Short mmCIF file of N, CA and C in Angstrom, two decimals:
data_model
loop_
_atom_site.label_atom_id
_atom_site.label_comp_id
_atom_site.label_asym_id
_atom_site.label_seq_id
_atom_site.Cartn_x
_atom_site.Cartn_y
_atom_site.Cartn_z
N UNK Z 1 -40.11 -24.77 284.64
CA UNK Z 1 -38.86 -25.26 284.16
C UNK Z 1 -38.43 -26.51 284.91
N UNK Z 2 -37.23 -26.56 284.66
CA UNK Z 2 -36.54 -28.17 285.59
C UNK Z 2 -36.81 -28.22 286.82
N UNK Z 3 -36.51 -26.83 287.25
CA UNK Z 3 -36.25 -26.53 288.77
C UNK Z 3 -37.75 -26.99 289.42
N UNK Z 4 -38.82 -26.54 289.11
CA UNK Z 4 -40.40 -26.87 289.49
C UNK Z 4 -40.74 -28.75 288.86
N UNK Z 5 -40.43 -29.07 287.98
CA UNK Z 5 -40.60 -30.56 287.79
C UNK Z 5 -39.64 -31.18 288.68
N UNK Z 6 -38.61 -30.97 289.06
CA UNK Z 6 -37.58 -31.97 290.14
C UNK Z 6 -38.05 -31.85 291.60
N UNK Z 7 -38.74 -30.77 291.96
CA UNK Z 7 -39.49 -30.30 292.90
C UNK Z 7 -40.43 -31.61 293.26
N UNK Z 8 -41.15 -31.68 292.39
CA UNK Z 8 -42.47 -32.89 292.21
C UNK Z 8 -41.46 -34.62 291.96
N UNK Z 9 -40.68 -34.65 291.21
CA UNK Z 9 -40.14 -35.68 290.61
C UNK Z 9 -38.43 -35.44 290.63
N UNK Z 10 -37.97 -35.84 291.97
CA UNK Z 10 -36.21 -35.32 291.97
C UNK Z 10 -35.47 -36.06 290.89
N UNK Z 11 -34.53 -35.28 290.73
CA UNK Z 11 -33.52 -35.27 289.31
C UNK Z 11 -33.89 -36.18 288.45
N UNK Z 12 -35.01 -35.89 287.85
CA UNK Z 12 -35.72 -35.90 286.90
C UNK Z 12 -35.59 -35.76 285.55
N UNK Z 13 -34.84 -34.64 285.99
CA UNK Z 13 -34.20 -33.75 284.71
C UNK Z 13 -32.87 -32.79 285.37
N UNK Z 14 -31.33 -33.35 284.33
CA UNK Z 14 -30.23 -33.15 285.24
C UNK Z 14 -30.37 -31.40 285.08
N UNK Z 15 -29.77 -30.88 286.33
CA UNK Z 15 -29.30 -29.43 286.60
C UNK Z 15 -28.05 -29.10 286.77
N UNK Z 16 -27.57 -28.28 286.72
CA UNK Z 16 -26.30 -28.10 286.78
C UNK Z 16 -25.79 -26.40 286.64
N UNK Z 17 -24.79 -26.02 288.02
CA UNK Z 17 -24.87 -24.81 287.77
C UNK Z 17 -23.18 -24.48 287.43
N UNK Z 18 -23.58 -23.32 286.68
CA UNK Z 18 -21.28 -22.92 286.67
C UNK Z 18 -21.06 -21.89 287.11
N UNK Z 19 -20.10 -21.68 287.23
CA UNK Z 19 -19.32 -20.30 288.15
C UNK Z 19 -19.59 -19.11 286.98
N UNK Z 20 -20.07 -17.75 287.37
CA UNK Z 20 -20.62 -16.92 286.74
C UNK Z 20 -18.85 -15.86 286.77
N UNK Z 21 -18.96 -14.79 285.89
CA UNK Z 21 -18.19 -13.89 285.90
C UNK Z 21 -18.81 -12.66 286.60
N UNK Z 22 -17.74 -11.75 287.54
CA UNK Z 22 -18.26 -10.89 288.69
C UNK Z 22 -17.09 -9.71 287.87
N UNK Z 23 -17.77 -8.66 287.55
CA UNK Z 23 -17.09 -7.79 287.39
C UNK Z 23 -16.47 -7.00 288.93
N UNK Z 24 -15.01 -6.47 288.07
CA UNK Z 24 -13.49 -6.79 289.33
C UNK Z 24 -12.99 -5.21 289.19
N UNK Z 25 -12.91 -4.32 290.04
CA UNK Z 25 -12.58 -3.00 289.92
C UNK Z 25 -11.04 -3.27 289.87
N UNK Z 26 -10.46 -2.72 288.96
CA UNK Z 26 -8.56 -2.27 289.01
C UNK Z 26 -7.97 -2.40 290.29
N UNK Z 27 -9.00 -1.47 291.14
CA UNK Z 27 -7.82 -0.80 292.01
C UNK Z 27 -8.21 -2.57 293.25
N UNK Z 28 -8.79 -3.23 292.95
CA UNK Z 28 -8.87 -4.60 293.94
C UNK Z 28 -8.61 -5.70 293.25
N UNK Z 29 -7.73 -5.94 291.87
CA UNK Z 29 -7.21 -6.56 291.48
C UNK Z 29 -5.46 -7.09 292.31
N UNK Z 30 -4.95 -5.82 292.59
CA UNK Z 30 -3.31 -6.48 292.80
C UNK Z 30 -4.03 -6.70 294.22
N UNK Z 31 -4.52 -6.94 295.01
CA UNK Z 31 -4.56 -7.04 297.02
C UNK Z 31 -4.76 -8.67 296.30
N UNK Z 32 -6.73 -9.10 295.17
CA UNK Z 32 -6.68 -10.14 294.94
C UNK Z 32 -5.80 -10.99 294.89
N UNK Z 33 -4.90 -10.58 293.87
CA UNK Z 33 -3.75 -11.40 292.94
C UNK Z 33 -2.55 -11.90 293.86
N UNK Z 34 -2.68 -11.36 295.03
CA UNK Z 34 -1.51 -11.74 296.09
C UNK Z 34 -1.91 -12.77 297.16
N UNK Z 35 -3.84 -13.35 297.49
CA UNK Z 35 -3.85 -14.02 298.00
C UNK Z 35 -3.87 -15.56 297.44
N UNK Z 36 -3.34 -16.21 297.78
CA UNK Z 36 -2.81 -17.86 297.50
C UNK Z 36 -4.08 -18.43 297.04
N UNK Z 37 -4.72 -18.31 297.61
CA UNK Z 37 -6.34 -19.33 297.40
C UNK Z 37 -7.54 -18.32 296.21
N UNK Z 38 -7.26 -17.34 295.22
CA UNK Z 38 -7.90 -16.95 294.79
C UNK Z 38 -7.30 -16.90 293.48
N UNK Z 39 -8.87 -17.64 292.32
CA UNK Z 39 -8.25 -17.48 290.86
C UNK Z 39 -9.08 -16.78 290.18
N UNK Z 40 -8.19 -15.95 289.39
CA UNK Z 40 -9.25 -14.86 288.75
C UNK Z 40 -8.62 -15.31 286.94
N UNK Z 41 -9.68 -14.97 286.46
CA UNK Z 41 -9.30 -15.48 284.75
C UNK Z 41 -10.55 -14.39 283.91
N UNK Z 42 -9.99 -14.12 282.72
CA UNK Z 42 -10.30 -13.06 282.21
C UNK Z 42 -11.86 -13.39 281.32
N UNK Z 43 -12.76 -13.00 281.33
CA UNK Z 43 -14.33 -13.07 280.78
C UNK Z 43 -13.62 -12.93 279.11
N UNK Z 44 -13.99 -13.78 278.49
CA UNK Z 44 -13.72 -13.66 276.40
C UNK Z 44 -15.06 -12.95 276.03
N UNK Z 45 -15.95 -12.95 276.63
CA UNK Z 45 -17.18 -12.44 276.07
C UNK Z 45 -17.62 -12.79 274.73
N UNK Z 46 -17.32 -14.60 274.92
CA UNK Z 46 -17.79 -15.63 274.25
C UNK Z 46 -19.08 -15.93 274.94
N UNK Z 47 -19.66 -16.83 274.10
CA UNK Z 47 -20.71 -17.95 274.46
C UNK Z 47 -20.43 -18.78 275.84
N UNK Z 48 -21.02 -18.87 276.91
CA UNK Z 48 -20.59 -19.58 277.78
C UNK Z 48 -21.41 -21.34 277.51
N UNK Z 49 -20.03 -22.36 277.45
CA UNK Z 49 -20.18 -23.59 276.95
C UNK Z 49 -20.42 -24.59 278.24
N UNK Z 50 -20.89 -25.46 278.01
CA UNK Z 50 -20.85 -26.64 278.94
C UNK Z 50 -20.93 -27.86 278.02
N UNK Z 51 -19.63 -28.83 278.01
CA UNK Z 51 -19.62 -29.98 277.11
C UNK Z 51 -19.58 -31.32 278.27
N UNK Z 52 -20.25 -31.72 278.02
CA UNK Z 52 -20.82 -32.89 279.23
C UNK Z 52 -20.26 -34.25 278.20
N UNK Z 53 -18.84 -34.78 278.54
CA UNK Z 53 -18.42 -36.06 277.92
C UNK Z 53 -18.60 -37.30 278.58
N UNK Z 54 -20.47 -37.71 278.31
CA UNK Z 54 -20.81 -39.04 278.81
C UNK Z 54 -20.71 -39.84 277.69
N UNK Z 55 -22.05 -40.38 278.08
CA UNK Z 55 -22.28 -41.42 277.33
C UNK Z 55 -23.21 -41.28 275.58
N UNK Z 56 -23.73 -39.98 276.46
CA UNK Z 56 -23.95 -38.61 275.20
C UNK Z 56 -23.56 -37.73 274.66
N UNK Z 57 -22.23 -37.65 274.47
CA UNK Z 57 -21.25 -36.26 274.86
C UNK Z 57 -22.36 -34.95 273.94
N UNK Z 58 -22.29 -33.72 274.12
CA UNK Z 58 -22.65 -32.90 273.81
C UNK Z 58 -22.33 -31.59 274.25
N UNK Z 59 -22.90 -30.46 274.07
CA UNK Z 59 -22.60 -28.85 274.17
C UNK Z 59 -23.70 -28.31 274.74
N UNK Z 60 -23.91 -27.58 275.77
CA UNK Z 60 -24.92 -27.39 276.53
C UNK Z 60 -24.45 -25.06 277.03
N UNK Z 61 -25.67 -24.95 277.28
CA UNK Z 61 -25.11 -23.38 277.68
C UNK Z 61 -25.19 -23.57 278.89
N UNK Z 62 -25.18 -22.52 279.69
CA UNK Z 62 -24.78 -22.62 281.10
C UNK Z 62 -26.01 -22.81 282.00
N UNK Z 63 -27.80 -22.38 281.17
CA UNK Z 63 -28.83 -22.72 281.31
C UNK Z 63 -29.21 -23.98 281.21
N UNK Z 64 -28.36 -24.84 280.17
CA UNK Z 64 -28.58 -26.44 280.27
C UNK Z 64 -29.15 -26.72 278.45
N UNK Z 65 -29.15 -25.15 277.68
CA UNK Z 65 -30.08 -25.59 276.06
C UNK Z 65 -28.77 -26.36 275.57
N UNK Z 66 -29.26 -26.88 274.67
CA UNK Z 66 -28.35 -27.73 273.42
C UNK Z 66 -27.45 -26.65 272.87
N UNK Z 67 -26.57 -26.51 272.45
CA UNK Z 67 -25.70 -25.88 271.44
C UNK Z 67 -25.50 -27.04 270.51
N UNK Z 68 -26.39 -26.74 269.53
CA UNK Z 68 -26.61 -27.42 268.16
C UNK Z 68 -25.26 -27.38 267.18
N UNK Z 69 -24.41 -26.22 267.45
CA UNK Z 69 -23.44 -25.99 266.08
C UNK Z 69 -22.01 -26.23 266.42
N UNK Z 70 -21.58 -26.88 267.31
CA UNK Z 70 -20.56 -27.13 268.16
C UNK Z 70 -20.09 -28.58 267.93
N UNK Z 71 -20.48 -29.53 267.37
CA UNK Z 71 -20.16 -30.55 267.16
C UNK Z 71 -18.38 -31.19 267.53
N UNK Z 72 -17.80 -29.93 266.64
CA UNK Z 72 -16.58 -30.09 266.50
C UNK Z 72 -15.11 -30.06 267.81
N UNK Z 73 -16.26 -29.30 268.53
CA UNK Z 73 -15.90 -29.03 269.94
C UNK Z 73 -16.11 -30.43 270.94
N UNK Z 74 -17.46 -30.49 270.39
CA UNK Z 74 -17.51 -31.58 271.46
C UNK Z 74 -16.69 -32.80 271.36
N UNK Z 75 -16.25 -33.11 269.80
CA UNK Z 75 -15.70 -34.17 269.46
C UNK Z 75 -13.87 -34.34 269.84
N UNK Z 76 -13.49 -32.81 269.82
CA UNK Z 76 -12.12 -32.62 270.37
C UNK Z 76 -11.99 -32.87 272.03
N UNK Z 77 -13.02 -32.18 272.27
CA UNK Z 77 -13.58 -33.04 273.87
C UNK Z 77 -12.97 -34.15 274.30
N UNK Z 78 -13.96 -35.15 273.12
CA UNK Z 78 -13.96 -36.23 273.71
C UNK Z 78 -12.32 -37.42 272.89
N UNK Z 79 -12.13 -36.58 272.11
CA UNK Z 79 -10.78 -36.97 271.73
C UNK Z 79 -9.71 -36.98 272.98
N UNK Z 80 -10.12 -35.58 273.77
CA UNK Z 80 -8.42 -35.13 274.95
C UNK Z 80 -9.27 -36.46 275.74
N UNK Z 81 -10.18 -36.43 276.13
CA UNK Z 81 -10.79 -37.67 277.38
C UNK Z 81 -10.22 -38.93 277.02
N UNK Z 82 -10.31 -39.41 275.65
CA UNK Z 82 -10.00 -40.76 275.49
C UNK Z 82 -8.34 -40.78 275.77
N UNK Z 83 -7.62 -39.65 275.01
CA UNK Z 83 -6.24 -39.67 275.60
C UNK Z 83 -5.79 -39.77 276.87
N UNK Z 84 -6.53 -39.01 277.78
CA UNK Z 84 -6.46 -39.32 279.51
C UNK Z 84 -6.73 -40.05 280.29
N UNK Z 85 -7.79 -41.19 279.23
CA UNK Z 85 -8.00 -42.48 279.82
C UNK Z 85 -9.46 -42.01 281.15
N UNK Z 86 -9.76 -40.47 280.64
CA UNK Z 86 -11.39 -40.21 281.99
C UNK Z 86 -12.10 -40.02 280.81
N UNK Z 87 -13.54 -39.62 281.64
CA UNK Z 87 -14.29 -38.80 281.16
C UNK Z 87 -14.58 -37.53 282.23
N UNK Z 88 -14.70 -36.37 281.05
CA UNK Z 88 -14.79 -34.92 282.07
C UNK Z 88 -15.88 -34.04 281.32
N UNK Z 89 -16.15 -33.15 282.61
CA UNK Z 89 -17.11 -31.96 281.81
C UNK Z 89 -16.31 -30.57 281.83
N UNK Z 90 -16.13 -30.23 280.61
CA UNK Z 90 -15.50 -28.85 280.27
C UNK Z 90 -16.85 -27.59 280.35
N UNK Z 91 -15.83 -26.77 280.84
CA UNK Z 91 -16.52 -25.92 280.90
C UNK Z 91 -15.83 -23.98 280.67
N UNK Z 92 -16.43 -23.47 279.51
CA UNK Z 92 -15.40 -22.62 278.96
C UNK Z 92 -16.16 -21.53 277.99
N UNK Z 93 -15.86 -20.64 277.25
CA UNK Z 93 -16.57 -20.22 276.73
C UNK Z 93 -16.52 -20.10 274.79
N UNK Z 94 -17.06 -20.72 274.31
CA UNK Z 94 -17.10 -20.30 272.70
C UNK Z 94 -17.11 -19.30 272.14
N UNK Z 95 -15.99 -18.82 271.00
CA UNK Z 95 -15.47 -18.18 270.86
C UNK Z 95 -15.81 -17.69 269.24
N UNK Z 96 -16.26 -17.06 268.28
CA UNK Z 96 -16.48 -17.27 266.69
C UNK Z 96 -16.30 -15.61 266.63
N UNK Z 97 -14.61 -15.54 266.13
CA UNK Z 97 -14.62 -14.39 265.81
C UNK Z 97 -14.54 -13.16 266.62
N UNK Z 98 -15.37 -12.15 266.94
CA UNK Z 98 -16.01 -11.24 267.99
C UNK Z 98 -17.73 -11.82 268.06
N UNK Z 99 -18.04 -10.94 269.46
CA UNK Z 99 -19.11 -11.33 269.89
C UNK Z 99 -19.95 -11.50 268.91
N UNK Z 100 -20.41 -10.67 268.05
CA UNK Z 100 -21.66 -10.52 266.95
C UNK Z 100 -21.41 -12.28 266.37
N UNK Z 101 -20.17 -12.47 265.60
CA UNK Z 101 -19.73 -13.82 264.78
C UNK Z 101 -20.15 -15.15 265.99
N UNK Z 102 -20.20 -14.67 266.96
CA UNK Z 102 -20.52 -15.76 268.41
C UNK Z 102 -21.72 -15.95 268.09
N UNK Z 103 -22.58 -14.88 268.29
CA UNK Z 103 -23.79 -14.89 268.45
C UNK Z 103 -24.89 -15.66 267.43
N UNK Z 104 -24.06 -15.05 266.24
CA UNK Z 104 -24.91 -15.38 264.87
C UNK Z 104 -24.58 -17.16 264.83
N UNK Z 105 -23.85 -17.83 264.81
CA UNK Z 105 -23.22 -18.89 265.01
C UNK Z 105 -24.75 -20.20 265.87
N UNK Z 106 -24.98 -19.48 266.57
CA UNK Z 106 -25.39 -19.90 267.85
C UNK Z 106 -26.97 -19.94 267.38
N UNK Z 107 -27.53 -18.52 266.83
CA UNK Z 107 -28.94 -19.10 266.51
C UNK Z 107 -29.71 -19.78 265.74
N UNK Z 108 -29.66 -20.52 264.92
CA UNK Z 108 -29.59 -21.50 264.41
C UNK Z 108 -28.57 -22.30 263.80
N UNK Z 109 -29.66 -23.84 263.90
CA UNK Z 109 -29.16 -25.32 264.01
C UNK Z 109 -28.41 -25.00 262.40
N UNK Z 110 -27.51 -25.80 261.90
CA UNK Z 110 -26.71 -25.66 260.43
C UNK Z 110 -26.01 -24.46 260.61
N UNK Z 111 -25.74 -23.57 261.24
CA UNK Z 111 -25.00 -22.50 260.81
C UNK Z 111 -23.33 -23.20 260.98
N UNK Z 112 -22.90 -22.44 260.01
CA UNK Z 112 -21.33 -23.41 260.39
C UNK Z 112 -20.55 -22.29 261.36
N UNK Z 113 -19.83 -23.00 262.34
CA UNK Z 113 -19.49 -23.03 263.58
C UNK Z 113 -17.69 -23.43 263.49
N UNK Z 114 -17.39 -24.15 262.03
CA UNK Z 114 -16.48 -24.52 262.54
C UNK Z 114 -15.32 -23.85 262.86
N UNK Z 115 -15.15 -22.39 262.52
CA UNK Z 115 -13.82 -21.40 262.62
C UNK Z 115 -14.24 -21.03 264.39
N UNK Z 116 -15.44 -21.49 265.08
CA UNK Z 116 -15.70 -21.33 266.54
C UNK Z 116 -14.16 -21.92 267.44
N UNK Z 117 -13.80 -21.31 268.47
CA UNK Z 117 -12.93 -22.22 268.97
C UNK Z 117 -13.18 -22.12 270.71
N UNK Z 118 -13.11 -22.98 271.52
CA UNK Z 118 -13.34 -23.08 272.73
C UNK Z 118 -12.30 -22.94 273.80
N UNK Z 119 -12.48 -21.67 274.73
CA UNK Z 119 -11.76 -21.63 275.65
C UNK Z 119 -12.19 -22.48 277.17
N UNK Z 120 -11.12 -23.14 277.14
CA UNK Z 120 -11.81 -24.05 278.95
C UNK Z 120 -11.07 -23.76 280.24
N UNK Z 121 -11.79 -23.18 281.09
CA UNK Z 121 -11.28 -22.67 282.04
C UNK Z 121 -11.98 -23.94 283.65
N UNK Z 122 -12.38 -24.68 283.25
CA UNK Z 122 -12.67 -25.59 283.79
C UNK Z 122 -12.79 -26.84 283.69
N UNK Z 123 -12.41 -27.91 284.00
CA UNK Z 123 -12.26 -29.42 283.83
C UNK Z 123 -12.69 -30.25 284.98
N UNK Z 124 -13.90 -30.21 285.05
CA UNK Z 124 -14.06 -31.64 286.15
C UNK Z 124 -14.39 -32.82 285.50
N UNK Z 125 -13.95 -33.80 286.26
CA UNK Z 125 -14.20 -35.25 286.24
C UNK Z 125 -15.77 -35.68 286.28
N UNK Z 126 -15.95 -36.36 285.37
CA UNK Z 126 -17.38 -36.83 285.10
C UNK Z 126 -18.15 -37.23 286.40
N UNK Z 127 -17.31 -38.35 286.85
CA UNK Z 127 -18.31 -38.63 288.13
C UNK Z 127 -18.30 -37.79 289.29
N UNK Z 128 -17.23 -36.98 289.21
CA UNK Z 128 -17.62 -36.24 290.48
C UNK Z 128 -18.72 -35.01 290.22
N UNK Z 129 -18.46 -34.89 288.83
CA UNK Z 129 -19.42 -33.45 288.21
C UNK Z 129 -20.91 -34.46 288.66
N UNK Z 130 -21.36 -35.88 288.42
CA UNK Z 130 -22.96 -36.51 288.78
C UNK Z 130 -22.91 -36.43 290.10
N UNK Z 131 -21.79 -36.79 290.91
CA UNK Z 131 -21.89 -37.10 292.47
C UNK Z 131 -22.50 -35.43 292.99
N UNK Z 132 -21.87 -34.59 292.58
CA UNK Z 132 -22.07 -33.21 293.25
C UNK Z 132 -21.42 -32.46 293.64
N UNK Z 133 -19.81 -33.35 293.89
CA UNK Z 133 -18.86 -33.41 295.17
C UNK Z 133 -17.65 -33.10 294.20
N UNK Z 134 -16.80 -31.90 293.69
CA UNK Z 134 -15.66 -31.92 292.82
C UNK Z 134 -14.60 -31.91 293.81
N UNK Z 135 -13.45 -32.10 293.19
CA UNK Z 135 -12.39 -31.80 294.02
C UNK Z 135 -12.23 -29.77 293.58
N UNK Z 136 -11.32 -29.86 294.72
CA UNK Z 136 -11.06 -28.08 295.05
C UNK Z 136 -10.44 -27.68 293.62
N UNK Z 137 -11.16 -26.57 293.35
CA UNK Z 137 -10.50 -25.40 291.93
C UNK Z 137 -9.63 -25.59 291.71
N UNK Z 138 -8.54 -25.72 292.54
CA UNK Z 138 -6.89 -25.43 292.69
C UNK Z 138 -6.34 -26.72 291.89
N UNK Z 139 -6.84 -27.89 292.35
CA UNK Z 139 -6.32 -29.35 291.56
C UNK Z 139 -7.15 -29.33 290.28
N UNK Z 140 -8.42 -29.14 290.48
CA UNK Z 140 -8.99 -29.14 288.82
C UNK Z 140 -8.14 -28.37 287.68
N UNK Z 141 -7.70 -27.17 288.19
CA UNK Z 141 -6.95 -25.95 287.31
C UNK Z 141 -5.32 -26.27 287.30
N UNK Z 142 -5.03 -27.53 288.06
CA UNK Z 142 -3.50 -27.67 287.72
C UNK Z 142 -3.44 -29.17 286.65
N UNK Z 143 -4.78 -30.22 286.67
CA UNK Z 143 -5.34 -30.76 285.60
C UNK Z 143 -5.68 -30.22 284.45
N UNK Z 144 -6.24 -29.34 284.15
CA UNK Z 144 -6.34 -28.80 283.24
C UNK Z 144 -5.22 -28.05 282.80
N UNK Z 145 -4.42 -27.48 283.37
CA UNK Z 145 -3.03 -27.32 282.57
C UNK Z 145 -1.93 -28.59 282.27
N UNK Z 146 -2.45 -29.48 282.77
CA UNK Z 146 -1.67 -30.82 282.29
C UNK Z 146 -2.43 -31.25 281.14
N UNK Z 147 -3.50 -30.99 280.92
CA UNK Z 147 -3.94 -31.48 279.91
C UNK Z 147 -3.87 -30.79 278.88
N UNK Z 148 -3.85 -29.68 278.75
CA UNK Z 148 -3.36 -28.52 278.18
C UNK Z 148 -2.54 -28.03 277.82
N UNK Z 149 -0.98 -29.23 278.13
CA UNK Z 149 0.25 -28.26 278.20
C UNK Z 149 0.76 -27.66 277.20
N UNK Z 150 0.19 -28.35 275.78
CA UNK Z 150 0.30 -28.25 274.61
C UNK Z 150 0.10 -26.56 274.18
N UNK Z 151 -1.11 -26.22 274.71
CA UNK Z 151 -2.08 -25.32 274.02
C UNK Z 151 -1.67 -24.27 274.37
N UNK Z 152 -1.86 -22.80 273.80
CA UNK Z 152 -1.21 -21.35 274.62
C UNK Z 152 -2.61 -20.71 275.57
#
């Protein structure tokens, strides 16, 4: 895979990893929820998305494949970016329906997608998402509710 060709030939081929969901017992939810520096947000048990708004904008899974049927997503993407005057990589999970309507959506290219809708629980800034280097959760997630303020 990427990981063994960048090995031989560095970033070669881009990588990129996202924050996974950790299942959270009840009874260690309220101790969580009281410390200042910890954000917890609820798994949709959607599609997990990655929309990379370069110079290519597109829809990527959290492995790095294409999401072929997303178009519409990516293009609202890159609509909020041009309004903010950046470019950013969202990162969130796709949503069609319940899981099964997700799923079917997803395996093949033409399936229509467009009643799909995207939750983003992450917003970094383009160049810092290439540099390596983001700023801390805490400012990304109070950006993204500015950019957001609209939305429920």
């Amino acid at each position: 895979g990427a990981t063994l060709v960048n090995k031989v030939a560095p970033k070669l081929i881009p990588e990129f990893g996202v924050m996974l969901a950790t299942p959270l017992e009840p009874h260690h939810l309220k101790k969580l929820q009281q410390q200042s520096r910890i954000f917890l947000q609820a798994k949709k048990n959607g599609d997990r998305c990655v929309v990379i708004c370069d110079e290519n904008p597109a829809a990527y899974s959290r492995k790095g494949h294409p999401h072929l049927n997303y178009e519409h997503i990516v293009a609202a993407c890159m609509e909020l970016c041009e309004q903010l005057g950046k470019r950013y990589v969202f990162d969130g999970e796709v949503i069609n329906g319940d899981f099964y309507g997700t799923r079917a959506v997803k395996k093949k290219a033409g399936n229509n997608a467009d009643s799909a809708q995207f939750h983003v629980f992450d917003m970094i800034a383009l160049d810092q998402w290439k540099d390596g280097h983001t700023a801390p959760f805490g400012e990304r997630r109070s950006t993204l509710k500015r950019a957001f303020h609209h939305v429920e």
